[in-house]
Amino acid sequence: MGIALVILAAFLWGVSGGIAAVLIERGWDPLVVSFYRGVVGFLCFAAWWLARFAVIPFPDRRAILWSAFAGLGVAGNFIFYFLSISQANVAVAVTLMYTAPVYVYLVSLTTGAVRLTPGFVAAIGSVLLGVALLTQLVGGENLSELSFAGVAAGIAAGVSYAVFLFGFRNAALHTSSVEVLAVAFLVFLLVMAPLVDPGKVVAASLSDDVHLFLLLGLFGAGLSFVFYVLGLRRATPVAVALVAAVEPVTASLFGLTVLDQSLAPLQWLGMVVIIATVTALAIRLR
């Protein structure tokens, strides 16, 4: 059951990436798309918190600090992920985001939590090769069309995801996962407030696409994170690996089938190389 819940969470994250791409193609600002994903998620976690505790307990200082750190990671991840989608495509954006385990391993290496091994060196080389293939730095016929901004935003989304993982894991040592997510997404809203155009936010709520914004928030933050937290309580290392595999595949298939996006054969190879490598790293780090 734990594995099934984590797979479902990853599937919903992948679908949310496709919904975001639809909204961006319709002309909506990626920052507005990010904001709605976060605000709907926050409302879901706040409701879960109240339903579970009846009253709002106040986390200790360490839990608040780590949760706030996780919130900064959420903000960066959502913003850069959707910017990458707007500048590249769903498949490139989501695969680059899932280089996050590499950054987690690098930080663990610098803090002495893990040791440098030949396998880790090979994994870094494998990810770099996969990124080069996916972004068409190797074997690409149309390098002039490569969006540096899209690639950079995708990598930044991966770094931000790693920040969220560190913050979430440390905060969960001092308080419940529900509280961590509620505080993290509150910090996300505080970060987003000065960045997003209020007029565009209001326009989105009154537009014909409002149902897509709501689905984006439910699938991409609310329901998916609930399933993820519940699943991790009974999950094995395989579950973490499945998260790394299911979301990129789901998002890529959505982009290919619904949005008529395409990937060259070498880009497919790059995607497979990255997903296989980060899956192995996720199992090792777990």
mmCIF file of N, CA and C in Angstrom, residues 97-230:
data_model
loop_
_atom_site.group_PDB
_atom_site.id
_atom_site.type_symbol
_atom_site.label_atom_id
_atom_site.label_comp_id
_atom_site.label_asym_id
_atom_site.label_seq_id
_atom_site.Cartn_x
_atom_site.Cartn_y
_atom_site.Cartn_z
ATOM 1 N N MET A 97 14.824 18.262 -13.504
ATOM 2 C CA MET A 97 14.471 18.439 -12.100
ATOM 3 C C MET A 97 14.861 17.220 -11.279
ATOM 4 N N TYR A 98 14.778 16.051 -11.900
ATOM 5 C CA TYR A 98 15.074 14.826 -11.164
ATOM 6 C C TYR A 98 16.551 14.465 -11.139
ATOM 7 N N THR A 99 17.398 15.454 -11.398
ATOM 8 C CA THR A 99 18.813 15.284 -11.060
ATOM 9 C C THR A 99 19.040 15.608 -9.585
ATOM 10 N N ALA A 100 17.989 15.913 -8.833
ATOM 11 C CA ALA A 100 18.084 16.305 -7.425
ATOM 12 C C ALA A 100 18.882 15.320 -6.571
ATOM 13 N N PRO A 101 18.701 13.985 -6.708
ATOM 14 C CA PRO A 101 19.494 13.076 -5.875
ATOM 15 C C PRO A 101 20.999 13.270 -6.018
ATOM 16 N N VAL A 102 21.445 13.745 -7.174
ATOM 17 C CA VAL A 102 22.875 14.019 -7.344
ATOM 18 C C VAL A 102 23.310 15.128 -6.390
ATOM 19 N N TYR A 103 22.511 16.177 -6.282
ATOM 20 C CA TYR A 103 22.858 17.289 -5.400
ATOM 21 C C TYR A 103 22.773 16.868 -3.933
ATOM 22 N N VAL A 104 21.794 16.020 -3.621
ATOM 23 C CA VAL A 104 21.704 15.496 -2.258
ATOM 24 C C VAL A 104 22.967 14.708 -1.917
ATOM 25 N N TYR A 105 23.419 13.908 -2.854
ATOM 26 C CA TYR A 105 24.621 13.107 -2.630
ATOM 27 C C TYR A 105 25.840 14.008 -2.474
ATOM 28 N N LEU A 106 25.928 15.064 -3.265
ATOM 29 C CA LEU A 106 27.063 15.979 -3.167
ATOM 30 C C LEU A 106 27.122 16.655 -1.799
ATOM 31 N N VAL A 107 25.956 17.099 -1.306
ATOM 32 C CA VAL A 107 25.918 17.721 0.017
ATOM 33 C C VAL A 107 26.275 16.699 1.089
ATOM 34 N N SER A 108 25.756 15.481 0.962
ATOM 35 C CA SER A 108 26.086 14.428 1.916
ATOM 36 C C SER A 108 27.575 14.131 1.900
ATOM 37 N N LEU A 109 28.176 14.232 0.728
ATOM 38 C CA LEU A 109 29.614 14.012 0.607
ATOM 39 C C LEU A 109 30.410 15.091 1.332
ATOM 40 N N THR A 110 30.008 16.347 1.160
ATOM 41 C CA THR A 110 30.744 17.453 1.784
ATOM 42 C C THR A 110 30.583 17.468 3.304
ATOM 43 N N THR A 111 29.452 16.940 3.797
ATOM 44 C CA THR A 111 29.240 16.909 5.245
ATOM 45 C C THR A 111 29.800 15.651 5.886
ATOM 46 N N GLY A 112 30.332 14.752 5.079
ATOM 47 C CA GLY A 112 30.919 13.533 5.621
ATOM 48 C C GLY A 112 29.927 12.422 5.864
ATOM 49 N N ALA A 113 28.672 12.611 5.446
ATOM 50 C CA ALA A 113 27.662 11.581 5.660
ATOM 51 C C ALA A 113 27.894 10.370 4.770
ATOM 52 N N VAL A 114 28.497 10.587 3.611
ATOM 53 C CA VAL A 114 28.844 9.490 2.708
ATOM 54 C C VAL A 114 30.275 9.697 2.233
ATOM 55 N N ARG A 115 30.841 8.649 1.659
ATOM 56 C CA ARG A 115 32.210 8.728 1.142
ATOM 57 C C ARG A 115 32.199 8.690 -0.377
ATOM 58 N N LEU A 116 33.221 9.300 -0.962
ATOM 59 C CA LEU A 116 33.354 9.277 -2.408
ATOM 60 C C LEU A 116 33.756 7.875 -2.846
ATOM 61 N N THR A 117 32.988 7.319 -3.757
ATOM 62 C CA THR A 117 33.245 5.970 -4.235
ATOM 63 C C THR A 117 33.302 5.971 -5.759
ATOM 64 N N PRO A 118 33.928 4.953 -6.346
ATOM 65 C CA PRO A 118 33.930 4.861 -7.813
ATOM 66 C C PRO A 118 32.528 4.833 -8.399
ATOM 67 N N GLY A 119 31.592 4.214 -7.670
ATOM 68 C CA GLY A 119 30.218 4.161 -8.153
ATOM 69 C C GLY A 119 29.591 5.544 -8.229
ATOM 70 N N PHE A 120 29.898 6.389 -7.235
ATOM 71 C CA PHE A 120 29.354 7.748 -7.243
ATOM 72 C C PHE A 120 29.943 8.557 -8.386
ATOM 73 N N VAL A 121 31.244 8.422 -8.607
ATOM 74 C CA VAL A 121 31.883 9.121 -9.731
ATOM 75 C C VAL A 121 31.254 8.692 -11.051
ATOM 76 N N ALA A 122 31.001 7.392 -11.180
ATOM 77 C CA ALA A 122 30.362 6.887 -12.398
ATOM 78 C C ALA A 122 28.948 7.431 -12.539
ATOM 79 N N ALA A 123 28.247 7.552 -11.406
ATOM 80 C CA ALA A 123 26.881 8.076 -11.450
ATOM 81 C C ALA A 123 26.865 9.522 -11.911
ATOM 82 N N ILE A 124 27.802 10.335 -11.401
ATOM 83 C CA ILE A 124 27.879 11.736 -11.824
ATOM 84 C C ILE A 124 28.156 11.818 -13.322
ATOM 85 N N GLY A 125 29.089 11.014 -13.787
ATOM 86 C CA GLY A 125 29.386 10.998 -15.219
ATOM 87 C C GLY A 125 28.192 10.568 -16.042
ATOM 88 N N SER A 126 27.437 9.587 -15.524
ATOM 89 C CA SER A 126 26.260 9.094 -16.234
ATOM 90 C C SER A 126 25.191 10.174 -16.333
ATOM 91 N N VAL A 127 24.962 10.903 -15.227
ATOM 92 C CA VAL A 127 23.964 11.976 -15.242
ATOM 93 C C VAL A 127 24.377 13.087 -16.195
ATOM 94 N N LEU A 128 25.655 13.452 -16.177
ATOM 95 C CA LEU A 128 26.140 14.495 -17.080
ATOM 96 C C LEU A 128 25.956 14.080 -18.532
ATOM 97 N N LEU A 129 26.214 12.809 -18.822
ATOM 98 C CA LEU A 129 26.003 12.312 -20.186
ATOM 99 C C LEU A 129 24.525 12.371 -20.543
ATOM 100 N N GLY A 130 23.669 11.951 -19.600
ATOM 101 C CA GLY A 130 22.233 11.981 -19.865
ATOM 102 C C GLY A 130 21.730 13.390 -20.113
ATOM 103 N N VAL A 131 22.210 14.346 -19.325
ATOM 104 C CA VAL A 131 21.809 15.738 -19.513
ATOM 105 C C VAL A 131 22.284 16.254 -20.870
ATOM 106 N N ALA A 132 23.518 15.883 -21.246
ATOM 107 C CA ALA A 132 24.051 16.314 -22.545
ATOM 108 C C ALA A 132 23.223 15.756 -23.698
ATOM 109 N N LEU A 133 22.769 14.514 -23.557
ATOM 110 C CA LEU A 133 21.934 13.915 -24.602
ATOM 111 C C LEU A 133 20.542 14.540 -24.618
ATOM 112 N N LEU A 134 19.964 14.714 -23.440
ATOM 113 C CA LEU A 134 18.608 15.250 -23.354
ATOM 114 C C LEU A 134 18.531 16.674 -23.887
ATOM 115 N N THR A 135 19.538 17.479 -23.599
ATOM 116 C CA THR A 135 19.541 18.874 -24.033
ATOM 117 C C THR A 135 20.178 19.057 -25.406
ATOM 118 N N GLN A 136 20.553 17.933 -26.032
ATOM 119 C CA GLN A 136 21.108 17.918 -27.389
ATOM 120 C C GLN A 136 22.470 18.604 -27.490
ATOM 121 N N LEU A 137 23.189 18.635 -26.374
ATOM 122 C CA LEU A 137 24.572 19.092 -26.446
ATOM 123 C C LEU A 137 25.441 18.053 -27.138
ATOM 124 N N VAL A 138 24.984 16.793 -27.071
ATOM 125 C CA VAL A 138 25.655 15.698 -27.757
ATOM 126 C C VAL A 138 24.685 15.123 -28.770
ATOM 127 N N GLY A 139 25.090 15.098 -30.026
ATOM 128 C CA GLY A 139 24.286 14.492 -31.073
ATOM 129 C C GLY A 139 23.119 15.313 -31.553
ATOM 130 N N GLY A 140 23.002 16.551 -31.090
ATOM 131 C CA GLY A 140 21.895 17.396 -31.514
ATOM 132 C C GLY A 140 22.164 18.048 -32.854
ATOM 133 N N GLU A 141 21.148 18.080 -33.698
ATOM 134 C CA GLU A 141 21.303 18.695 -35.017
ATOM 135 C C GLU A 141 20.910 20.166 -35.005
ATOM 136 N N ASN A 142 20.134 20.580 -33.993
ATOM 137 C CA ASN A 142 19.653 21.966 -33.952
ATOM 138 C C ASN A 142 20.077 22.637 -32.648
ATOM 139 N N LEU A 143 21.393 22.721 -32.434
ATOM 140 C CA LEU A 143 21.894 23.302 -31.194
ATOM 141 C C LEU A 143 21.523 24.768 -31.066
ATOM 142 N N SER A 144 21.327 25.455 -32.211
ATOM 143 C CA SER A 144 20.965 26.867 -32.148
ATOM 144 C C SER A 144 19.605 27.068 -31.505
ATOM 145 N N GLU A 145 18.764 25.997 -31.500
ATOM 146 C CA GLU A 145 17.436 26.096 -30.918
ATOM 147 C C GLU A 145 17.427 25.721 -29.438
ATOM 148 N N LEU A 146 18.577 25.290 -28.918
ATOM 149 C CA LEU A 146 18.650 24.912 -27.518
ATOM 150 C C LEU A 146 18.428 26.131 -26.625
ATOM 151 N N SER A 147 17.514 26.013 -25.702
ATOM 152 C CA SER A 147 17.218 27.109 -24.791
ATOM 153 C C SER A 147 18.076 26.970 -23.544
ATOM 154 N N PHE A 148 19.078 27.834 -23.419
ATOM 155 C CA PHE A 148 19.915 27.812 -22.228
ATOM 156 C C PHE A 148 19.082 28.125 -20.991
ATOM 157 N N ALA A 149 18.140 29.063 -21.130
ATOM 158 C CA ALA A 149 17.292 29.433 -19.999
ATOM 159 C C ALA A 149 16.458 28.247 -19.527
ATOM 160 N N GLY A 150 15.938 27.458 -20.473
ATOM 161 C CA GLY A 150 15.137 26.297 -20.114
ATOM 162 C C GLY A 150 15.945 25.243 -19.386
ATOM 163 N N VAL A 151 17.171 25.002 -19.869
ATOM 164 C CA VAL A 151 18.048 24.017 -19.236
ATOM 165 C C VAL A 151 18.469 24.499 -17.848
ATOM 166 N N ALA A 152 18.868 25.765 -17.749
ATOM 167 C CA ALA A 152 19.298 26.315 -16.458
ATOM 168 C C ALA A 152 18.156 26.282 -15.448
ATOM 169 N N ALA A 153 16.943 26.610 -15.892
ATOM 170 C CA ALA A 153 15.793 26.593 -14.986
ATOM 171 C C ALA A 153 15.486 25.167 -14.528
ATOM 172 N N GLY A 154 15.632 24.198 -15.422
ATOM 173 C CA GLY A 154 15.397 22.803 -15.057
ATOM 174 C C GLY A 154 16.383 22.320 -14.002
ATOM 175 N N ILE A 155 17.656 22.686 -14.163
ATOM 176 C CA ILE A 155 18.669 22.307 -13.174
ATOM 177 C C ILE A 155 18.409 23.020 -11.850
ATOM 178 N N ALA A 156 18.020 24.307 -11.924
ATOM 179 C CA ALA A 156 17.704 25.057 -10.708
ATOM 180 C C ALA A 156 16.507 24.436 -9.978
ATOM 181 N N ALA A 157 15.544 23.905 -10.732
ATOM 182 C CA ALA A 157 14.409 23.215 -10.114
ATOM 183 C C ALA A 157 14.883 21.976 -9.361
ATOM 184 N N GLY A 158 15.878 21.279 -9.931
ATOM 185 C CA GLY A 158 16.436 20.114 -9.249
ATOM 186 C C GLY A 158 17.151 20.487 -7.965
ATOM 187 N N VAL A 159 17.935 21.569 -8.000
ATOM 188 C CA VAL A 159 18.621 22.041 -6.793
ATOM 189 C C VAL A 159 17.593 22.436 -5.729
ATOM 190 N N SER A 160 16.540 23.128 -6.144
ATOM 191 C CA SER A 160 15.499 23.542 -5.204
ATOM 192 C C SER A 160 14.781 22.336 -4.603
ATOM 193 N N TYR A 161 14.582 21.308 -5.409
ATOM 194 C CA TYR A 161 13.952 20.084 -4.918
ATOM 195 C C TYR A 161 14.822 19.435 -3.854
ATOM 196 N N ALA A 162 16.148 19.453 -4.068
ATOM 197 C CA ALA A 162 17.071 18.919 -3.068
ATOM 198 C C ALA A 162 16.995 19.723 -1.774
ATOM 199 N N VAL A 163 16.854 21.054 -1.887
ATOM 200 C CA VAL A 163 16.694 21.909 -0.707
ATOM 201 C C VAL A 163 15.427 21.509 0.061
ATOM 202 N N PHE A 164 14.339 21.278 -0.665
ATOM 203 C CA PHE A 164 13.099 20.850 -0.016
ATOM 204 C C PHE A 164 13.291 19.531 0.719
ATOM 205 N N LEU A 165 13.976 18.577 0.088
ATOM 206 C CA LEU A 165 14.182 17.275 0.714
ATOM 207 C C LEU A 165 14.943 17.403 2.027
ATOM 208 N N PHE A 166 16.016 18.195 2.036
ATOM 209 C CA PHE A 166 16.787 18.393 3.259
ATOM 210 C C PHE A 166 15.930 19.049 4.344
ATOM 211 N N GLY A 167 15.202 20.101 3.959
ATOM 212 C CA GLY A 167 14.379 20.791 4.932
ATOM 213 C C GLY A 167 13.278 19.904 5.481
ATOM 214 N N PHE A 168 12.607 19.163 4.608
ATOM 215 C CA PHE A 168 11.502 18.304 5.025
ATOM 216 C C PHE A 168 11.981 17.202 5.962
ATOM 217 N N ARG A 169 13.080 16.548 5.606
ATOM 218 C CA ARG A 169 13.582 15.438 6.431
ATOM 219 C C ARG A 169 13.989 15.919 7.819
ATOM 220 N N ASN A 170 14.645 17.064 7.902
ATOM 221 C CA ASN A 170 15.090 17.569 9.201
ATOM 222 C C ASN A 170 13.926 18.095 10.030
ATOM 223 N N ALA A 171 12.970 18.762 9.386
ATOM 224 C CA ALA A 171 11.812 19.278 10.120
ATOM 225 C C ALA A 171 10.954 18.140 10.654
ATOM 226 N N ALA A 172 10.830 17.057 9.871
ATOM 227 C CA ALA A 172 9.998 15.928 10.282
ATOM 228 C C ALA A 172 10.556 15.214 11.508
ATOM 229 N N LEU A 173 11.817 15.475 11.863
ATOM 230 C CA LEU A 173 12.389 14.903 13.081
ATOM 231 C C LEU A 173 11.837 15.570 14.329
ATOM 232 N N HIS A 174 11.278 16.776 14.185
ATOM 233 C CA HIS A 174 10.837 17.564 15.332
ATOM 234 C C HIS A 174 9.332 17.778 15.383
ATOM 235 N N THR A 175 8.624 17.475 14.306
ATOM 236 C CA THR A 175 7.179 17.671 14.293
ATOM 237 C C THR A 175 6.566 16.768 13.231
ATOM 238 N N SER A 176 5.248 16.806 13.090
ATOM 239 C CA SER A 176 4.579 15.922 12.128
ATOM 240 C C SER A 176 4.743 16.439 10.707
ATOM 241 N N SER A 177 4.592 15.533 9.759
ATOM 242 C CA SER A 177 4.710 15.891 8.343
ATOM 243 C C SER A 177 3.658 16.900 7.928
ATOM 244 N N VAL A 178 2.461 16.813 8.528
ATOM 245 C CA VAL A 178 1.382 17.741 8.193
ATOM 246 C C VAL A 178 1.787 19.171 8.547
ATOM 247 N N GLU A 179 2.348 19.326 9.741
ATOM 248 C CA GLU A 179 2.780 20.658 10.160
ATOM 249 C C GLU A 179 3.908 21.178 9.272
ATOM 250 N N VAL A 180 4.841 20.297 8.926
ATOM 251 C CA VAL A 180 5.961 20.700 8.077
ATOM 252 C C VAL A 180 5.452 21.244 6.750
ATOM 253 N N LEU A 181 4.531 20.520 6.119
ATOM 254 C CA LEU A 181 4.020 20.928 4.815
ATOM 255 C C LEU A 181 3.204 22.217 4.914
ATOM 256 N N ALA A 182 2.420 22.354 5.973
ATOM 257 C CA ALA A 182 1.617 23.573 6.137
ATOM 258 C C ALA A 182 2.520 24.796 6.290
ATOM 259 N N VAL A 183 3.552 24.692 7.135
ATOM 260 C CA VAL A 183 4.477 25.807 7.324
ATOM 261 C C VAL A 183 5.269 26.068 6.043
ATOM 262 N N ALA A 184 5.723 24.996 5.386
ATOM 263 C CA ALA A 184 6.516 25.143 4.161
ATOM 264 C C ALA A 184 5.734 25.877 3.081
ATOM 265 N N PHE A 185 4.465 25.522 2.911
ATOM 266 C CA PHE A 185 3.678 26.168 1.863
ATOM 267 C C PHE A 185 3.244 27.571 2.270
ATOM 268 N N LEU A 186 3.159 27.849 3.562
ATOM 269 C CA LEU A 186 2.923 29.225 3.997
ATOM 270 C C LEU A 186 4.127 30.096 3.634
ATOM 271 N N VAL A 187 5.325 29.571 3.850
ATOM 272 C CA VAL A 187 6.541 30.292 3.454
ATOM 273 C C VAL A 187 6.566 30.483 1.942
ATOM 274 N N PHE A 188 6.141 29.453 1.217
ATOM 275 C CA PHE A 188 6.053 29.565 -0.245
ATOM 276 C C PHE A 188 5.185 30.756 -0.649
ATOM 277 N N LEU A 189 4.022 30.912 -0.012
ATOM 278 C CA LEU A 189 3.124 32.019 -0.345
ATOM 279 C C LEU A 189 3.761 33.365 -0.012
ATOM 280 N N LEU A 190 4.497 33.423 1.094
ATOM 281 C CA LEU A 190 5.165 34.676 1.475
ATOM 282 C C LEU A 190 6.247 35.038 0.462
ATOM 283 N N VAL A 191 6.921 34.028 -0.073
ATOM 284 C CA VAL A 191 7.953 34.279 -1.091
ATOM 285 C C VAL A 191 7.316 34.723 -2.394
ATOM 286 N N MET A 192 6.200 34.098 -2.753
ATOM 287 C CA MET A 192 5.564 34.371 -4.040
ATOM 288 C C MET A 192 4.816 35.696 -4.067
ATOM 289 N N ALA A 193 4.313 36.132 -2.915
ATOM 290 C CA ALA A 193 3.455 37.324 -2.862
ATOM 291 C C ALA A 193 4.045 38.540 -3.572
ATOM 292 N N PRO A 194 5.322 38.897 -3.331
ATOM 293 C CA PRO A 194 5.849 40.089 -4.014
ATOM 294 C C PRO A 194 6.256 39.831 -5.463
ATOM 295 N N LEU A 195 6.269 38.563 -5.893
ATOM 296 C CA LEU A 195 6.742 38.237 -7.237
ATOM 297 C C LEU A 195 5.620 38.164 -8.260
ATOM 298 N N VAL A 196 4.435 37.798 -7.810
ATOM 299 C CA VAL A 196 3.341 37.552 -8.736
ATOM 300 C C VAL A 196 2.509 38.819 -8.920
ATOM 301 N N ASP A 197 1.955 38.971 -10.108
ATOM 302 C CA ASP A 197 1.106 40.124 -10.436
ATOM 303 C C ASP A 197 -0.310 39.872 -9.904
ATOM 304 N N PRO A 198 -0.791 40.666 -8.931
ATOM 305 C CA PRO A 198 -2.132 40.451 -8.373
ATOM 306 C C PRO A 198 -3.227 40.492 -9.433
ATOM 307 N N GLY A 199 -3.077 41.370 -10.420
ATOM 308 C CA GLY A 199 -4.068 41.455 -11.475
ATOM 309 C C GLY A 199 -4.197 40.166 -12.253
ATOM 310 N N LYS A 200 -3.050 39.526 -12.532
ATOM 311 C CA LYS A 200 -3.074 38.263 -13.267
ATOM 312 C C LYS A 200 -3.655 37.138 -12.415
ATOM 313 N N VAL A 201 -3.407 37.183 -11.102
ATOM 314 C CA VAL A 201 -3.970 36.173 -10.204
ATOM 315 C C VAL A 201 -5.486 36.267 -10.204
ATOM 316 N N VAL A 202 -6.013 37.478 -10.111
ATOM 317 C CA VAL A 202 -7.463 37.685 -10.127
ATOM 318 C C VAL A 202 -8.035 37.271 -11.483
ATOM 319 N N ALA A 203 -7.340 37.641 -12.547
ATOM 320 C CA ALA A 203 -7.810 37.285 -13.892
ATOM 321 C C ALA A 203 -7.903 35.781 -14.061
ATOM 322 N N ALA A 204 -6.947 35.051 -13.502
ATOM 323 C CA ALA A 204 -6.962 33.595 -13.602
ATOM 324 C C ALA A 204 -8.174 33.005 -12.890
ATOM 325 N N SER A 205 -8.523 33.577 -11.726
ATOM 326 C CA SER A 205 -9.659 33.055 -10.958
ATOM 327 C C SER A 205 -10.988 33.318 -11.646
ATOM 328 N N LEU A 206 -11.026 34.283 -12.551
ATOM 329 C CA LEU A 206 -12.265 34.634 -13.257
ATOM 330 C C LEU A 206 -12.293 34.092 -14.681
ATOM 331 N N SER A 207 -11.241 33.409 -15.081
ATOM 332 C CA SER A 207 -11.136 32.944 -16.463
ATOM 333 C C SER A 207 -11.805 31.589 -16.654
ATOM 334 N N ASP A 208 -11.878 31.163 -17.908
ATOM 335 C CA ASP A 208 -12.431 29.840 -18.221
ATOM 336 C C ASP A 208 -11.466 28.723 -17.834
ATOM 337 N N ASP A 209 -10.219 29.078 -17.478
ATOM 338 C CA ASP A 209 -9.215 28.075 -17.118
ATOM 339 C C ASP A 209 -9.125 27.849 -15.614
ATOM 340 N N VAL A 210 -10.065 28.415 -14.848
ATOM 341 C CA VAL A 210 -9.961 28.309 -13.398
ATOM 342 C C VAL A 210 -9.974 26.854 -12.936
ATOM 343 N N HIS A 211 -10.709 25.993 -13.651
ATOM 344 C CA HIS A 211 -10.749 24.579 -13.261
ATOM 345 C C HIS A 211 -9.386 23.916 -13.433
ATOM 346 N N LEU A 212 -8.631 24.367 -14.439
ATOM 347 C CA LEU A 212 -7.291 23.819 -14.631
ATOM 348 C C LEU A 212 -6.348 24.264 -13.513
ATOM 349 N N PHE A 213 -6.486 25.500 -13.068
ATOM 350 C CA PHE A 213 -5.678 25.978 -11.948
ATOM 351 C C PHE A 213 -5.983 25.183 -10.680
ATOM 352 N N LEU A 214 -7.259 24.888 -10.452
ATOM 353 C CA LEU A 214 -7.638 24.119 -9.272
ATOM 354 C C LEU A 214 -7.111 22.687 -9.359
ATOM 355 N N LEU A 215 -7.234 22.084 -10.538
ATOM 356 C CA LEU A 215 -6.705 20.727 -10.716
ATOM 357 C C LEU A 215 -5.188 20.711 -10.559
ATOM 358 N N LEU A 216 -4.539 21.751 -11.067
ATOM 359 C CA LEU A 216 -3.086 21.846 -10.915
ATOM 360 C C LEU A 216 -2.694 21.834 -9.442
ATOM 361 N N GLY A 217 -3.396 22.623 -8.624
ATOM 362 C CA GLY A 217 -3.087 22.669 -7.205
ATOM 363 C C GLY A 217 -3.402 21.369 -6.490
ATOM 364 N N LEU A 218 -4.539 20.764 -6.828
ATOM 365 C CA LEU A 218 -4.932 19.507 -6.183
ATOM 366 C C LEU A 218 -3.975 18.379 -6.553
ATOM 367 N N PHE A 219 -3.683 18.251 -7.853
ATOM 368 C CA PHE A 219 -2.814 17.174 -8.304
ATOM 369 C C PHE A 219 -1.347 17.441 -7.960
ATOM 370 N N GLY A 220 -0.920 18.701 -8.123
ATOM 371 C CA GLY A 220 0.495 19.007 -7.990
ATOM 372 C C GLY A 220 0.966 19.297 -6.588
ATOM 373 N N ALA A 221 0.028 19.543 -5.655
ATOM 374 C CA ALA A 221 0.447 19.865 -4.295
ATOM 375 C C ALA A 221 -0.452 19.197 -3.257
ATOM 376 N N GLY A 222 -1.747 19.460 -3.311
ATOM 377 C CA GLY A 222 -2.647 18.981 -2.266
ATOM 378 C C GLY A 222 -2.718 17.475 -2.134
ATOM 379 N N LEU A 223 -3.413 16.816 -3.039
ATOM 380 C CA LEU A 223 -3.596 15.372 -2.946
ATOM 381 C C LEU A 223 -2.287 14.613 -3.073
ATOM 382 N N SER A 224 -1.418 15.046 -3.971
ATOM 383 C CA SER A 224 -0.182 14.304 -4.215
ATOM 384 C C SER A 224 0.705 14.248 -2.978
ATOM 385 N N PHE A 225 0.867 15.375 -2.280
ATOM 386 C CA PHE A 225 1.709 15.380 -1.086
ATOM 387 C C PHE A 225 1.066 14.584 0.052
ATOM 388 N N VAL A 226 -0.265 14.599 0.146
ATOM 389 C CA VAL A 226 -0.949 13.777 1.149
ATOM 390 C C VAL A 226 -0.663 12.307 0.893
ATOM 391 N N PHE A 227 -0.821 11.873 -0.356
ATOM 392 C CA PHE A 227 -0.530 10.483 -0.699
ATOM 393 C C PHE A 227 0.942 10.148 -0.445
ATOM 394 N N TYR A 228 1.815 11.111 -0.769
ATOM 395 C CA TYR A 228 3.249 10.899 -0.607
ATOM 396 C C TYR A 228 3.610 10.683 0.863
ATOM 397 N N VAL A 229 3.098 11.543 1.743
ATOM 398 C CA VAL A 229 3.398 11.436 3.171
ATOM 399 C C VAL A 229 2.827 10.138 3.750
ATOM 400 N N LEU A 230 1.581 9.818 3.408
ATOM 401 C CA LEU A 230 0.980 8.584 3.902
ATOM 402 C C LEU A 230 1.725 7.360 3.376
#
